[in-house]
Amino acid sequence: MKIIIASIFIASGFAGVHAMNYQQPDSGKVLNEVVVSGTMRETSRMASSIAVEIYTPNFFQKNNSPVLFESLNMINGIQPQLNCNVCGSGDIHINGMEGPYTMVLIDGMPIVSALSTVYGLQGIPNSLINRVEVVKGPASTLYGSEAVAGIINVITKDPQVASKVSADVSASTYGEINFDAAAVIRAKKAASLTGVNYFDFSNKVDINKDNFTDIALQRRFSLFHKWSIPLDGYNNIQFASRYLFENRWGGQMEWNNKLRGSDSIYGESILTHRTEIFGTAAFKLGNEFFKADFSHNYHRQDSWYGVMKYLGTQHTAFAQLRWMKTIGNHYLLAGLPFRFTYYDDNTVATERKKNNLLYNIPVTTILSGVFLQYEGNLLKHLTILAGLRYDYNLQHGSIFSPRLSFKIPLNNSHTFRLSGGNGYRVVNLFAEEHAALTGARQVVLKEQLQPERSWNGNINYSGFINHRMGYINLDINGFYTYFTNKIFSDYLSDPDKIIFSNINGYAISRGASLNADFSFSNSLSFSLGCTAMDVFQVHRDSLKRAVYIPQMFAPFFSGTFTVSYTIPKIQLNVDLRINSPMHLPVVENDFRPPRSPWYCLMNLQFSRAFVYGIQVYAGLKNLLNFLPKHPILRPFDPFDKYIEIDNPYGYTFHTQYNYAPLQGIRGYVGIRWNLN
């Protein structure tokens, strides 16, 4: 506890927002960085009524990773969480809340959701990214279901301003190979960007000697194409498409593809085919301004988890018409969103009983609604943002989501924000608990699951301080979220089952984060941040007694630190992340600790720029070589064939005891080229 208090005390002196382009410490450019995620309208970050964090490619390049999922680890308050030590499935936690509460958008549209959250997040290459905008706290008023913990909006590169040709090739000592390339073609006013990504990891690694692959082997190919067509005046069109194929597997070291579905050697093998198309058209009718958004994605997953077959298919279609009106300092926004999801699989999620017979019936979810938002300066030093969204769902009926925010600027450099709102989430069982498919557990639905609701309050201070040697960017946040109808997954009642039900009680996520960015004219910059939080559920048992249940994988304290320094021609970057003990999913009489230890993940990178847009980089990841112990329970008996032999506590195969990456210290080297 003394360590936690001391860390918070130190960090409180440096509070700030991770997120600016560290290589350009121009105060005006930093303050006026354009954001759209908070209010669906382009505005500067400091002028936004909603606190938005911005992360540019320069931020991610300081610790090179082939996919966005890994790069998010250095953002304070965000935790990319691996949920399975065999297949490497993962999701993104914001302020301690699990992945299903985080909405991931691409160019403002809900491309990554439900089925695709499990592996799709790891298929977004950093080469596509122009910037990433993060909003912490419910955004359901504008973005609908799943935006309970917050949103991560991936803004892809604009063909009008992207480099003519770019490439990035890297390899690691583990045997990972990543290749990115992109090219722009311009024809009169129109421009197109074509990008390709290839990732290969085919090296079986077993450092902890449990005869299981430490990380899933992967081969991934992605093709991206985007058009930008400016028309007359306000009118313009942007649309993009992407295809993704991935073949991944993890399991016992002797496994190969011919053993898919067999019970002799354990393996989890996942084949993913995914297509996406999305775009926006801005147009003017008379004196009125409109935007039409559209997207569709198809996701097919063909998998074996040991002897358990999973075949899932999902179509998600999204359309939205937005109307924008500016009257002096008052802004009106109205939208008509529509979202259709088709989901089919071979599990209990699509199983229905009729006349005592079981049938497979695909699930279709339709969410249609309307939202209204007003933003304006009613007083000289007070901006009010008020929004209301109404959605109708065939299964759950009418859903209202209000939001109210206040921005109080003390001057051009210091701002307070207060916000509150309601969030909701329509349940998707597969995204709810991927662990249902691994470790041979049976899914049990205790009742008809109801949508989750939440109420949230946030207070934020943002400050920008110029000094003779550079600038300081400050940020302090306090957050509180209260849940009802939260989905509860019971692992403990029966070691062979996962039992789902709506919680008979409530859940709370509360805490504070403090961050700081410092940039100096002598080419030194560093960022420091920490988050302290308390995330738990209170459940009433059959005797109406309140039972406190801590949230799994939610550390009470986490901190990030990044330092960059440029000496002649060479830039040095050091970053680290610290996590306090967190509760882990142990089984009854488990010999493993129910909480993780304090641990630190540290990375080091050198880079040097040459002429003609060439940059060479090399680094070390997990410099302290931290590795979790005993990530898999009974790895020698994955099919539970011998649980009656020399097993006094009745242990079964279990793969979810995971709180840190299973890759030890490793080196990497790469080269980038940008022709502007």
XYZ file of N, CA, C and O in Angstrom, residues 113-252:
560
model
N -16.746 -5.660 -33.556
C -17.680 -5.890 -32.457
C -18.075 -7.349 -32.450
O -17.856 -8.079 -33.419
N -18.669 -7.769 -31.325
C -19.206 -9.124 -31.171
C -18.170 -10.178 -31.535
O -17.121 -10.259 -30.923
N -18.452 -10.997 -32.561
C -17.577 -12.116 -32.907
C -16.155 -11.662 -33.189
O -15.186 -12.318 -32.806
N -15.991 -10.517 -33.844
C -14.655 -10.095 -34.265
C -13.809 -9.540 -33.132
O -12.604 -9.345 -33.303
N -14.398 -9.269 -31.963
C -13.588 -8.714 -30.879
C -12.564 -9.713 -30.375
O -11.521 -9.326 -29.849
N -12.816 -10.989 -30.526
C -11.952 -11.996 -29.920
C -10.586 -12.053 -30.596
O -9.553 -12.093 -29.943
N -10.577 -12.046 -31.947
C -9.309 -12.080 -32.669
C -9.139 -10.888 -33.604
O -8.023 -10.558 -33.997
N -10.233 -10.227 -33.980
C -10.173 -9.159 -34.980
C -9.320 -7.977 -34.568
O -8.724 -7.306 -35.397
N -9.249 -7.692 -33.260
C -8.451 -6.565 -32.791
C -6.980 -6.756 -33.105
O -6.243 -5.787 -33.281
N -6.544 -8.015 -33.181
C -5.144 -8.285 -33.446
C -4.837 -8.285 -34.940
O -3.705 -8.542 -35.338
N -5.839 -7.983 -35.751
C -5.632 -7.940 -37.190
C -5.610 -6.539 -37.759
O -5.671 -6.362 -38.977
N -5.534 -5.511 -36.904
C -5.464 -4.129 -37.375
C -4.004 -3.698 -37.378
O -3.417 -3.459 -36.328
N -3.348 -3.615 -38.541
C -1.934 -3.221 -38.573
C -1.760 -1.735 -38.297
O -2.593 -0.905 -38.683
N -0.658 -1.399 -37.649
C -0.382 0.008 -37.348
C -0.164 0.842 -38.603
O -0.307 2.061 -38.578
N 0.178 0.195 -39.695
C 0.473 0.939 -40.921
C -0.747 1.667 -41.479
O -0.617 2.602 -42.263
N -1.956 1.244 -41.103
C -3.178 1.884 -41.608
C -3.545 3.142 -40.831
O -4.398 3.914 -41.263
N -2.917 3.361 -39.688
C -3.440 4.321 -38.721
C -2.918 5.737 -38.971
O -1.712 5.957 -39.076
N -3.843 6.670 -39.048
C -3.500 8.090 -39.055
C -3.453 8.625 -37.628
O -2.551 9.367 -37.260
N -4.421 8.219 -36.816
C -4.427 8.537 -35.389
C -5.460 7.650 -34.712
O -6.318 7.051 -35.372
N -5.353 7.553 -33.405
C -6.326 6.818 -32.601
C -6.896 7.768 -31.569
O -6.149 8.451 -30.859
N -8.225 7.857 -31.497
C -8.900 8.710 -30.522
C -9.552 7.828 -29.469
O -10.211 6.831 -29.792
N -9.346 8.190 -28.212
C -9.856 7.403 -27.094
C -10.767 8.267 -26.236
O -10.385 9.367 -25.819
N -11.982 7.786 -25.993
C -12.925 8.427 -25.073
C -13.216 7.425 -23.964
O -13.667 6.306 -24.235
N -12.936 7.804 -22.724
C -13.170 6.928 -21.583
C -14.468 7.339 -20.896
O -14.626 8.479 -20.493
N -15.379 6.394 -20.784
C -16.695 6.683 -20.231
C -17.760 6.408 -21.274
O -17.481 6.353 -22.478
N -19.024 6.224 -20.858
C -20.094 5.856 -21.785
C -20.251 6.842 -22.930
O -20.250 8.051 -22.732
N -20.371 6.302 -24.138
C -20.627 7.113 -25.328
C -21.826 6.558 -26.081
O -21.925 6.693 -27.294
N -22.739 5.918 -25.342
C -23.877 5.255 -25.977
C -24.834 6.236 -26.638
O -25.561 5.868 -27.554
N -24.845 7.491 -26.181
C -25.767 8.461 -26.768
C -25.502 8.645 -28.251
O -26.429 8.746 -29.058
N -24.215 8.663 -28.639
C -23.877 8.814 -30.049
C -23.601 7.488 -30.738
O -23.879 7.334 -31.924
N -23.043 6.528 -30.012
C -22.531 5.333 -30.671
C -23.302 4.062 -30.343
O -23.012 3.011 -30.906
N -24.254 4.104 -29.424
C -25.115 2.966 -29.195
C -24.508 1.882 -28.334
O -23.621 2.113 -27.511
N -25.008 0.647 -28.528
C -24.639 -0.488 -27.696
C -23.143 -0.749 -27.738
O -22.479 -0.528 -28.740
N -22.606 -1.221 -26.621
C -21.224 -1.631 -26.401
C -20.319 -0.472 -25.990
O -19.227 -0.703 -25.483
N -20.735 0.774 -26.208
C -19.887 1.910 -25.847
C -20.114 2.285 -24.387
O -20.443 3.419 -24.059
N -19.934 1.314 -23.485
C -20.208 1.501 -22.061
C -18.963 1.990 -21.337
O -18.989 2.975 -20.600
N -17.844 1.297 -21.524
C -16.593 1.726 -20.905
C -15.960 2.875 -21.672
O -15.252 3.706 -21.091
N -16.210 2.928 -22.965
C -15.636 3.984 -23.793
C -15.484 3.504 -25.223
O -15.938 2.412 -25.596
N -14.843 4.330 -26.037
C -14.632 3.982 -27.443
C -13.172 4.176 -27.809
O -12.462 5.013 -27.242
N -12.731 3.366 -28.748
C -11.429 3.524 -29.383
C -11.704 3.674 -30.871
O -12.152 2.733 -31.526
N -11.472 4.860 -31.399
C -11.783 5.169 -32.790
C -10.484 5.204 -33.587
O -9.638 6.080 -33.387
N -10.321 4.246 -34.484
C -9.131 4.161 -35.327
C -9.398 4.944 -36.607
O -10.232 4.550 -37.422
N -8.711 6.063 -36.763
C -8.859 6.891 -37.960
C -7.791 6.455 -38.959
O -6.588 6.584 -38.698
N -8.218 5.926 -40.108
C -7.258 5.449 -41.100
C -6.704 6.618 -41.916
O -7.231 7.722 -41.906
N -5.626 6.349 -42.624
C -4.935 7.392 -43.375
C -5.812 7.951 -44.489
O -6.582 7.229 -45.123
N -5.681 9.238 -44.718
C -6.401 9.924 -45.785
C -5.555 9.863 -47.056
O -4.416 10.350 -47.071
N -6.067 9.275 -48.153
C -5.271 9.190 -49.384
C -4.823 10.550 -49.915
O -3.814 10.633 -50.626
N -5.550 11.617 -49.560
C -5.198 12.941 -50.075
C -3.872 13.451 -49.498
O -3.195 14.264 -50.127
N -3.499 12.987 -48.301
C -2.301 13.523 -47.645
C -1.309 12.424 -47.255
O -0.249 12.721 -46.700
N -1.613 11.155 -47.512
C -0.709 10.061 -47.142
C 0.534 10.077 -48.017
O 0.553 10.660 -49.118
N 1.602 9.439 -47.519
C 2.842 9.324 -48.288
C 2.579 8.594 -49.600
O 1.770 7.663 -49.668
N 3.302 9.005 -50.663
C 3.115 8.364 -51.960
C 3.415 6.877 -51.886
O 2.674 6.052 -52.417
N 4.517 6.546 -51.229
C 4.898 5.153 -51.045
C 5.449 4.998 -49.634
O 6.203 5.853 -49.156
N 5.080 3.943 -48.950
C 5.626 3.671 -47.624
C 5.767 2.171 -47.437
O 5.041 1.379 -48.052
N 6.735 1.798 -46.608
C 6.962 0.386 -46.321
C 7.580 0.255 -44.940
O 8.285 1.155 -44.473
N 7.303 -0.861 -44.290
C 7.854 -1.142 -42.964
C 8.045 -2.656 -42.859
O 7.092 -3.420 -42.976
N 9.289 -3.075 -42.647
C 9.617 -4.489 -42.529
C 10.339 -4.696 -41.210
O 11.271 -3.945 -40.885
N 9.915 -5.696 -40.430
C 10.558 -5.954 -39.146
C 10.584 -7.446 -38.866
O 9.779 -8.217 -39.410
N 11.531 -7.848 -38.001
C 11.649 -9.241 -37.577
C 12.146 -9.262 -36.146
O 12.867 -8.360 -35.699
N 11.733 -10.301 -35.392
C 12.136 -10.424 -33.997
C 12.931 -11.704 -33.785
O 12.914 -12.624 -34.624
N 13.608 -11.774 -32.652
C 14.394 -12.956 -32.327
C 13.514 -14.155 -32.023
O 14.007 -15.277 -31.971
N 12.221 -13.953 -31.809
C 11.286 -15.062 -31.630
C 10.899 -15.697 -32.962
O 10.301 -16.755 -32.999
N 11.217 -14.991 -34.064
C 10.855 -15.492 -35.381
C 9.650 -14.807 -35.991
O 9.122 -15.259 -37.011
N 9.196 -13.708 -35.405
C 8.065 -12.955 -35.956
C 8.541 -12.111 -37.131
O 9.559 -11.425 -37.042
N 7.795 -12.133 -38.214
C 8.107 -11.341 -39.398
C 6.871 -10.525 -39.760
O 5.765 -11.073 -39.861
N 7.061 -9.218 -39.949
C 5.939 -8.353 -40.313
C 6.340 -7.486 -41.500
O 7.437 -6.912 -41.532
N 5.429 -7.388 -42.479
C 5.677 -6.581 -43.677
C 4.463 -5.711 -43.940
O 3.334 -6.208 -44.014
N 4.694 -4.415 -44.080
C 3.652 -3.449 -44.436
C 4.103 -2.662 -45.650
O 5.278 -2.259 -45.740
N 3.184 -2.394 -46.558
C 3.499 -1.546 -47.708
C 2.227 -0.825 -48.136
O 1.119 -1.371 -48.013
N 2.386 0.392 -48.612
C 1.230 1.183 -49.062
C 1.667 2.109 -50.173
O 2.831 2.558 -50.222
N 0.731 2.411 -51.066
C 1.012 3.317 -52.179
C -0.234 4.141 -52.466
O -1.364 3.670 -52.311
N -0.007 5.379 -52.879
C -1.090 6.309 -53.194
C -1.085 6.606 -54.681
O -0.027 6.822 -55.286
N -2.273 6.594 -55.259
C -2.450 6.992 -56.657
C -3.410 8.169 -56.681
O -4.490 8.111 -56.084
N -3.007 9.232 -57.360
C -3.849 10.422 -57.446
C -4.239 10.672 -58.892
O -3.397 10.616 -59.786
N -5.520 10.946 -59.110
C -6.048 11.239 -60.432
C -6.936 12.463 -60.324
O -8.044 12.384 -59.784
N -6.434 13.587 -60.787
C -7.119 14.865 -60.638
C -7.388 15.113 -59.154
O -6.499 15.112 -58.346
N -8.648 15.274 -58.756
C -8.944 15.539 -57.354
C -8.983 14.261 -56.513
O -8.749 14.298 -55.309
N -9.296 13.142 -57.136
C -9.457 11.897 -56.395
C -8.098 11.300 -56.036
O -7.085 11.552 -56.692
N -8.091 10.507 -54.979
C -6.875 9.815 -54.552
C -7.266 8.487 -53.930
O -8.317 8.365 -53.296
N -6.415 7.481 -54.113
C -6.661 6.172 -53.526
C -5.406 5.690 -52.812
O -4.281 5.997 -53.219
N -5.623 4.941 -51.735
C -4.540 4.368 -50.945
C -4.735 2.856 -50.891
O -5.799 2.378 -50.506
N -3.712 2.117 -51.296
C -3.741 0.664 -51.231
C -2.652 0.198 -50.275
O -1.490 0.611 -50.400
N -3.029 -0.626 -49.308
C -2.072 -1.115 -48.337
C -2.163 -2.618 -48.185
O -3.244 -3.208 -48.318
N -1.041 -3.248 -47.920
C -0.997 -4.685 -47.720
C -0.193 -4.973 -46.457
O 0.794 -4.290 -46.168
N -0.628 -5.947 -45.688
C 0.072 -6.358 -44.474
C 0.194 -7.866 -44.455
O -0.762 -8.588 -44.751
N 1.398 -8.349 -44.104
C 1.623 -9.783 -43.959
C 2.388 -10.021 -42.669
O 3.418 -9.380 -42.417
N 1.857 -10.903 -41.832
C 2.501 -11.237 -40.564
C 2.646 -12.743 -40.468
O 1.698 -13.486 -40.757
N 3.840 -13.198 -40.072
C 4.085 -14.628 -39.962
C 4.862 -14.921 -38.688
O 5.891 -14.304 -38.411
N 4.323 -15.844 -37.904
C 5.034 -16.364 -36.737
C 4.819 -17.872 -36.734
O 3.732 -18.350 -36.409
N 5.825 -18.610 -37.126
C 5.709 -20.060 -37.288
C 6.696 -20.819 -36.419
O 6.984 -21.987 -36.675
N 7.213 -20.174 -35.397
C 8.248 -20.761 -34.554
C 7.641 -21.222 -33.234
O 7.132 -20.412 -32.455
N 7.675 -22.513 -32.965
C 7.152 -23.043 -31.707
C 8.109 -22.687 -30.566
O 9.286 -23.032 -30.610
N 7.574 -21.984 -29.557
C 8.385 -21.552 -28.420
C 7.740 -22.065 -27.135
O 6.536 -21.904 -26.923
N 8.553 -22.678 -26.270
C 8.059 -23.193 -24.990
C 9.116 -22.935 -23.914
O 9.825 -23.845 -23.474
N 9.193 -21.691 -23.480
C 10.213 -21.318 -22.498
C 9.897 -21.904 -21.123
O 10.788 -22.324 -20.393
N 8.610 -21.955 -20.756
C 8.263 -22.440 -19.416
C 8.188 -23.956 -19.320
O 7.835 -24.508 -18.270
N 8.474 -24.658 -20.420
C 8.616 -26.114 -20.422
C 7.371 -26.856 -19.942
O 7.444 -27.846 -19.226
N 6.177 -26.377 -20.358
C 4.951 -27.114 -20.029
C 4.428 -27.897 -21.229
O 3.310 -28.407 -21.206
N 5.242 -27.941 -22.301
C 4.913 -28.654 -23.540
C 3.750 -28.013 -24.295
O 3.128 -28.640 -25.142
N 3.455 -26.742 -23.985
C 2.470 -25.962 -24.737
C 3.176 -24.760 -25.361
O 4.117 -24.203 -24.774
N 2.719 -24.372 -26.537
C 3.256 -23.163 -27.151
C 2.991 -21.973 -26.231
O 1.880 -21.804 -25.725
N 4.006 -21.151 -26.008
C 3.827 -19.986 -25.140
C 2.910 -18.955 -25.784
O 2.136 -18.281 -25.093
N 3.017 -18.789 -27.094
C 2.145 -17.878 -27.825
C 1.656 -18.586 -29.083
O 2.340 -19.465 -29.621
N 0.460 -18.224 -29.516
C -0.139 -18.878 -30.673
C 0.638 -18.560 -31.941
O 1.069 -17.426 -32.165
N 0.836 -19.574 -32.778
C 1.458 -19.369 -34.075
C 0.426 -18.741 -35.003
O -0.753 -19.108 -34.986
N 0.879 -17.810 -35.839
C -0.064 -17.040 -36.648
C 0.512 -16.773 -38.031
O 1.705 -16.510 -38.188
N -0.370 -16.808 -38.998
C -0.059 -16.342 -40.351
C -1.241 -15.504 -40.807
O -2.361 -15.996 -40.904
N -0.997 -14.235 -41.073
C -2.088 -13.291 -41.317
C -1.787 -12.449 -42.565
O -0.663 -11.975 -42.768
N -2.826 -12.263 -43.385
C -2.714 -11.438 -44.583
C -3.882 -10.465 -44.611
O -5.034 -10.852 -44.376
N -3.582 -9.194 -44.892
C -4.622 -8.168 -44.932
C -4.384 -7.251 -46.128
O -3.250 -6.832 -46.382
N -5.463 -6.955 -46.855
C -5.407 -6.042 -48.002
C -6.403 -4.921 -47.769
O -7.578 -5.171 -47.479
N -5.937 -3.674 -47.886
C -6.750 -2.496 -47.582
C -6.743 -1.554 -48.776
O -5.707 -1.344 -49.417
N -7.906 -0.975 -49.065
C -7.993 -0.004 -50.167
C -8.975 1.100 -49.770
O -10.066 0.817 -49.273
N -8.576 2.341 -49.972
C -9.406 3.478 -49.587
C -9.381 4.548 -50.666
O -8.318 4.885 -51.207
N -10.561 5.097 -50.972
C -10.717 6.170 -51.949
C -11.179 7.443 -51.251
O -11.996 7.399 -50.334
N -10.666 8.560 -51.724
C -11.142 9.875 -51.285
C -11.451 10.695 -52.526
O -10.569 10.925 -53.366
N -12.710 11.122 -52.634
C -13.156 11.834 -53.837
C -13.806 13.146 -53.422
O -14.987 13.186 -53.043
N -13.080 14.246 -53.441
C -13.698 15.539 -53.145
C -14.518 16.018 -54.339
O -14.079 15.954 -55.494
N -15.716 16.474 -54.049
C -16.589 17.005 -55.085
C -16.655 18.515 -54.930
O -15.783 19.129 -54.320
N -17.670 19.142 -55.425
C -17.767 20.593 -55.337
C -18.096 21.025 -53.921
O -18.989 20.465 -53.275
N -17.383 22.041 -53.441
C -17.692 22.637 -52.149
C -17.600 21.644 -51.005
O -16.584 20.974 -50.809
N -18.680 21.531 -50.243
C -18.723 20.674 -49.056
C -18.788 19.192 -49.418
O -18.384 18.335 -48.647
N -19.293 18.893 -50.611
C -19.565 17.512 -50.983
C -18.274 16.715 -51.171
O -17.343 17.161 -51.845
N -18.218 15.523 -50.561
C -17.085 14.630 -50.764
C -17.494 13.217 -50.370
O -18.456 13.006 -49.632
N -16.731 12.261 -50.872
C -16.996 10.851 -50.611
C -15.690 10.171 -50.218
O -14.653 10.392 -50.844
N -15.757 9.355 -49.174
C -14.653 8.483 -48.805
C -15.213 7.089 -48.562
O -16.224 6.938 -47.874
N -14.578 6.086 -49.143
C -14.994 4.722 -48.837
C -13.770 3.818 -48.867
O -12.758 4.115 -49.512
N -13.857 2.719 -48.129
C -12.721 1.824 -47.973
C -13.198 0.386 -47.892
O -14.359 0.106 -47.566
N -12.291 -0.529 -48.168
C -12.576 -1.957 -48.042
C -11.323 -2.651 -47.516
O -10.198 -2.181 -47.709
N -11.544 -3.764 -46.841
C -10.416 -4.532 -46.300
C -10.775 -6.007 -46.269
O -11.910 -6.381 -45.965
N -9.786 -6.825 -46.608
C -9.944 -8.275 -46.505
C -8.875 -8.794 -45.558
O -7.702 -8.382 -45.624
N -9.268 -9.707 -44.671
C -8.345 -10.276 -43.694
C -8.486 -11.792 -43.679
O -9.593 -12.320 -43.601
N -7.340 -12.460 -43.767
C -7.305 -13.909 -43.566
C -6.259 -14.201 -42.504
O -5.151 -13.661 -42.539
N -6.621 -15.066 -41.550
C -5.677 -15.442 -40.508
C -5.812 -16.926 -40.201
O -6.921 -17.453 -40.087
N -4.665 -17.566 -40.051
C -4.591 -18.958 -39.610
C -3.724 -18.977 -38.358
O -2.539 -18.648 -38.412
N -4.320 -19.328 -37.231
C -3.564 -19.366 -35.979
C -3.848 -20.663 -35.238
O -4.923 -21.239 -35.355
N -2.848 -21.085 -34.476
C -3.066 -22.239 -33.614
C -2.108 -22.176 -32.438
O -1.024 -21.603 -32.501
N -2.544 -22.799 -31.343
C -1.710 -22.979 -30.174
C -2.067 -24.308 -29.538
O -3.166 -24.833 -29.738
N -1.146 -24.856 -28.781
C -1.414 -26.140 -28.153
C -0.144 -26.871 -27.803
O 0.920 -26.263 -27.628
N -0.262 -28.195 -27.694
C 0.903 -29.003 -27.375
C 1.915 -28.945 -28.518
O 1.549 -28.830 -29.689
